Amino acid sequence: EAQVTQNPRYLITVTGKKLTVTCSQNMNHEYMSWYRQDPGLGLRQIYYSMNVEVTDKGDVPEGYKVSRKEKRNFPLILESPSPNQTSLYFCASSLLAGEVYGYTFGSGTRLTVV
Amino acid sequence: GDSVTQMEGPVTLSEEAFLTINCTYTATGYPSLFWYVQYPGEGLQLLLKATKADDKGSNKGFEATYRKETTSFHLEKGSVQVSDSAVYFCALKVANSGGSNYKLTFGKGTLLTVNP
């Protein structure tokens, strides 16, 4: 089944403890991206990757890192999480980056930082 | 910058009622337009899309027409079902000024509840 898989689905952590949210797609998509979803603010892009080893900042990159060492994986790293990073996170991918291509989304990771 | 404005919810309808969710956009360039649906506890799923003016996207009884003159992409369904209860997001996709990113820009979402 074609899909984007995120892990974990739920995570509660403490301020400052490094964590990684994994994202993997099995569709050979070139473009991948991370979004966070917050009440009243909607979905905002954190980082994106046009292809392997090509990543760049989205609209809200502060406090996050990413890497794209292979096409299928795009982990999101929080080096020192803070409570304002409590959110619902989505990984997404598309075949190519162009306008006509919609995203396939993962099921989401609900992160709580206390 | 690029933006999407969609009607605020929540919208509550009875089964078999007609649905319209309004969506307007502002964009530089020529965006593609999308509707996504999010069921409780799940990720977003692509519902339909239109890539150029006057295109009509359709899927599962839902339709939306890309109206460039009114910069709109309203979602419609003739007869809703309880299973259509979800949050609906309008979105646009267009290249940034440097051509290095094609992010989806979303509206805030509209919660639809359909009662039996």
PDB file of C-alpha atoms in Angstrom, chain A:
ATOM      1  CA  GLU A   1       0.000   0.000   0.000  1.00  0.00           C
ATOM      2  CA  ALA A   2       1.299   3.440  -0.966  1.00  0.00           C
ATOM      3  CA  GLN A   3       1.700   5.457   2.178  1.00  0.00           C
ATOM      4  CA  VAL A   4       3.609   7.867   4.356  1.00  0.00           C
ATOM      5  CA  THR A   5       4.435   6.373   7.745  1.00  0.00           C
ATOM      6  CA  GLN A   6       5.206   8.496  10.773  1.00  0.00           C
ATOM      7  CA  ASN A   7       6.360   7.327  14.173  1.00  0.00           C
ATOM      8  CA  PRO A   8       5.483   7.682  16.922  1.00  0.00           C
ATOM      9  CA  ARG A   9       1.778   8.593  16.758  1.00  0.00           C
ATOM     10  CA  TYR A  10       1.830  10.079  20.250  1.00  0.00           C
ATOM     11  CA  LEU A  11       4.737  11.370  22.301  1.00  0.00           C
ATOM     12  CA  ILE A  12       4.989  13.131  25.637  1.00  0.00           C
ATOM     13  CA  THR A  13       8.427  14.445  26.508  1.00  0.00           C
ATOM     14  CA  VAL A  14      10.137  16.919  28.813  1.00  0.00           C
ATOM     15  CA  THR A  15      11.685  20.237  27.911  1.00  0.00           C
ATOM     16  CA  GLY A  16      15.184  19.919  26.517  1.00  0.00           C
ATOM     17  CA  LYS A  17      15.210  16.182  25.811  1.00  0.00           C
ATOM     18  CA  LYS A  18      16.191  15.610  22.200  1.00  0.00           C
ATOM     19  CA  LEU A  19      13.737  13.660  20.093  1.00  0.00           C
ATOM     20  CA  THR A  20      13.279  12.472  16.517  1.00  0.00           C
ATOM     21  CA  VAL A  21      10.031  11.896  14.666  1.00  0.00           C
ATOM     22  CA  THR A  22      10.549   9.525  11.776  1.00  0.00           C
ATOM     23  CA  CYS A  23       8.873   9.742   8.386  1.00  0.00           C
ATOM     24  CA  SER A  24       9.123   7.209   5.590  1.00  0.00           C
ATOM     25  CA  GLN A  25       7.376   6.960   2.203  1.00  0.00           C
ATOM     26  CA  ASN A  26       7.250   3.971  -0.147  1.00  0.00           C
ATOM     27  CA  MET A  27       6.186   5.777  -3.325  1.00  0.00           C
ATOM     28  CA  ASN A  28       9.595   6.925  -4.577  1.00  0.00           C
ATOM     29  CA  HIS A  29       8.492  10.530  -4.146  1.00  0.00           C
ATOM     30  CA  GLU A  30      11.108  13.226  -4.600  1.00  0.00           C
ATOM     31  CA  TYR A  31       9.490  15.998  -2.554  1.00  0.00           C
ATOM     32  CA  MET A  32       8.900  15.712   1.198  1.00  0.00           C
ATOM     33  CA  SER A  33       7.797  18.215   3.782  1.00  0.00           C
ATOM     34  CA  TRP A  34       6.911  18.663   7.447  1.00  0.00           C
ATOM     35  CA  TYR A  35       3.939  20.674   8.708  1.00  0.00           C
ATOM     36  CA  ARG A  36       2.618  21.479  12.139  1.00  0.00           C
ATOM     37  CA  GLN A  37      -1.060  21.977  12.843  1.00  0.00           C
ATOM     38  CA  ASP A  38      -2.210  24.256  15.650  1.00  0.00           C
ATOM     39  CA  PRO A  39      -5.703  25.460  16.608  1.00  0.00           C
ATOM     40  CA  GLY A  40      -6.436  28.837  15.093  1.00  0.00           C
ATOM     41  CA  LEU A  41      -3.213  28.835  13.082  1.00  0.00           C
ATOM     42  CA  GLY A  42      -3.923  25.995  10.672  1.00  0.00           C
ATOM     43  CA  LEU A  43      -1.114  24.081   8.971  1.00  0.00           C
ATOM     44  CA  ARG A  44       2.285  25.700   8.611  1.00  0.00           C
ATOM     45  CA  GLN A  45       5.297  24.348   6.786  1.00  0.00           C
ATOM     46  CA  ILE A  46       8.391  23.661   8.882  1.00  0.00           C
ATOM     47  CA  TYR A  47      10.932  22.270   6.405  1.00  0.00           C
ATOM     48  CA  TYR A  48      10.897  20.762   2.972  1.00  0.00           C
ATOM     49  CA  SER A  49      13.155  18.686   0.754  1.00  0.00           C
ATOM     50  CA  MET A  50      13.198  18.760  -3.033  1.00  0.00           C
ATOM     51  CA  ASN A  51      15.352  15.627  -3.231  1.00  0.00           C
ATOM     52  CA  VAL A  52      18.096  13.689  -1.474  1.00  0.00           C
ATOM     53  CA  GLU A  53      20.517  16.007   0.347  1.00  0.00           C
ATOM     54  CA  VAL A  54      18.441  19.075  -0.636  1.00  0.00           C
ATOM     55  CA  THR A  55      16.526  20.605   2.274  1.00  0.00           C
ATOM     56  CA  ASP A  56      15.379  24.120   3.099  1.00  0.00           C
ATOM     57  CA  LYS A  57      13.399  26.092   5.639  1.00  0.00           C
ATOM     58  CA  GLY A  58       9.674  26.572   5.456  1.00  0.00           C
ATOM     59  CA  ASP A  59       7.698  29.198   7.334  1.00  0.00           C
ATOM     60  CA  VAL A  60       8.378  28.081  10.929  1.00  0.00           C
ATOM     61  CA  PRO A  61      11.768  26.309  11.050  1.00  0.00           C
ATOM     62  CA  GLU A  62      13.031  27.611  14.412  1.00  0.00           C
ATOM     63  CA  GLY A  63      13.846  24.817  16.845  1.00  0.00           C
ATOM     64  CA  TYR A  64      13.745  22.058  14.220  1.00  0.00           C
ATOM     65  CA  LYS A  65      16.243  20.202  12.049  1.00  0.00           C
ATOM     66  CA  VAL A  66      15.783  17.723   9.235  1.00  0.00           C
ATOM     67  CA  SER A  67      17.913  15.479   7.079  1.00  0.00           C
ATOM     68  CA  ARG A  68      17.371  13.682   3.784  1.00  0.00           C
ATOM     69  CA  LYS A  69      20.109  11.091   3.381  1.00  0.00           C
ATOM     70  CA  GLU A  70      17.964   8.756   1.340  1.00  0.00           C
ATOM     71  CA  LYS A  71      14.888   9.344  -0.765  1.00  0.00           C
ATOM     72  CA  ARG A  72      12.380   7.491   1.377  1.00  0.00           C
ATOM     73  CA  ASN A  73      13.176   8.970   4.813  1.00  0.00           C
ATOM     74  CA  PHE A  74      12.806  12.502   6.145  1.00  0.00           C
ATOM     75  CA  PRO A  75      13.150  12.625   9.954  1.00  0.00           C
ATOM     76  CA  LEU A  76      12.242  15.699  11.996  1.00  0.00           C
ATOM     77  CA  ILE A  77      14.629  16.429  14.847  1.00  0.00           C
ATOM     78  CA  LEU A  78      13.939  18.586  17.877  1.00  0.00           C
ATOM     79  CA  GLU A  79      17.319  19.151  19.538  1.00  0.00           C
ATOM     80  CA  SER A  80      15.916  20.872  22.635  1.00  0.00           C
ATOM     81  CA  PRO A  81      12.119  20.754  22.662  1.00  0.00           C
ATOM     82  CA  SER A  82      10.166  23.504  24.350  1.00  0.00           C
ATOM     83  CA  PRO A  83       6.475  23.684  25.343  1.00  0.00           C
ATOM     84  CA  ASN A  84       5.679  25.938  22.358  1.00  0.00           C
ATOM     85  CA  GLN A  85       6.516  22.967  20.131  1.00  0.00           C
ATOM     86  CA  THR A  86       3.539  21.070  21.499  1.00  0.00           C
ATOM     87  CA  SER A  87       1.567  20.437  18.342  1.00  0.00           C
ATOM     88  CA  LEU A  88       0.255  17.938  15.814  1.00  0.00           C
ATOM     89  CA  TYR A  89       2.921  17.198  13.201  1.00  0.00           C
ATOM     90  CA  PHE A  90       2.393  15.865   9.687  1.00  0.00           C
ATOM     91  CA  CYS A  91       4.883  14.553   7.198  1.00  0.00           C
ATOM     92  CA  ALA A  92       3.890  14.742   3.538  1.00  0.00           C
ATOM     93  CA  SER A  93       5.339  13.743   0.196  1.00  0.00           C
ATOM     94  CA  SER A  94       4.626  14.296  -3.477  1.00  0.00           C
ATOM     95  CA  LEU A  95       5.977  12.698  -6.639  1.00  0.00           C
ATOM     96  CA  LEU A  96       7.569  15.951  -7.760  1.00  0.00           C
ATOM     97  CA  ALA A  97       7.580  19.502  -6.495  1.00  0.00           C
ATOM     98  CA  GLY A  98       5.432  21.143  -9.205  1.00  0.00           C
ATOM     99  CA  GLU A  99       2.076  22.868  -8.790  1.00  0.00           C
ATOM    100  CA  VAL A 100      -0.030  20.020 -10.109  1.00  0.00           C
ATOM    101  CA  TYR A 101       1.116  17.425  -7.603  1.00  0.00           C
ATOM    102  CA  GLY A 102      -0.882  16.963  -4.436  1.00  0.00           C
ATOM    103  CA  TYR A 103       0.648  15.749  -1.211  1.00  0.00           C
ATOM    104  CA  THR A 104       0.196  12.382   0.482  1.00  0.00           C
ATOM    105  CA  PHE A 105       0.104  12.887   4.243  1.00  0.00           C
ATOM    106  CA  GLY A 106       1.086  10.658   7.116  1.00  0.00           C
ATOM    107  CA  SER A 107      -1.327  10.019   9.987  1.00  0.00           C
ATOM    108  CA  GLY A 108       0.280  12.569  12.244  1.00  0.00           C
ATOM    109  CA  THR A 109       2.336  12.709  15.437  1.00  0.00           C
ATOM    110  CA  ARG A 110       0.822  14.393  18.445  1.00  0.00           C
ATOM    111  CA  LEU A 111       3.685  15.825  20.498  1.00  0.00           C
ATOM    112  CA  THR A 112       3.341  17.214  24.000  1.00  0.00           C
ATOM    113  CA  VAL A 113       6.324  18.945  25.615  1.00  0.00           C
ATOM    114  CA  VAL A 114       6.006  19.509  29.370  1.00  0.00           C
TER     115      VAL A 114
END
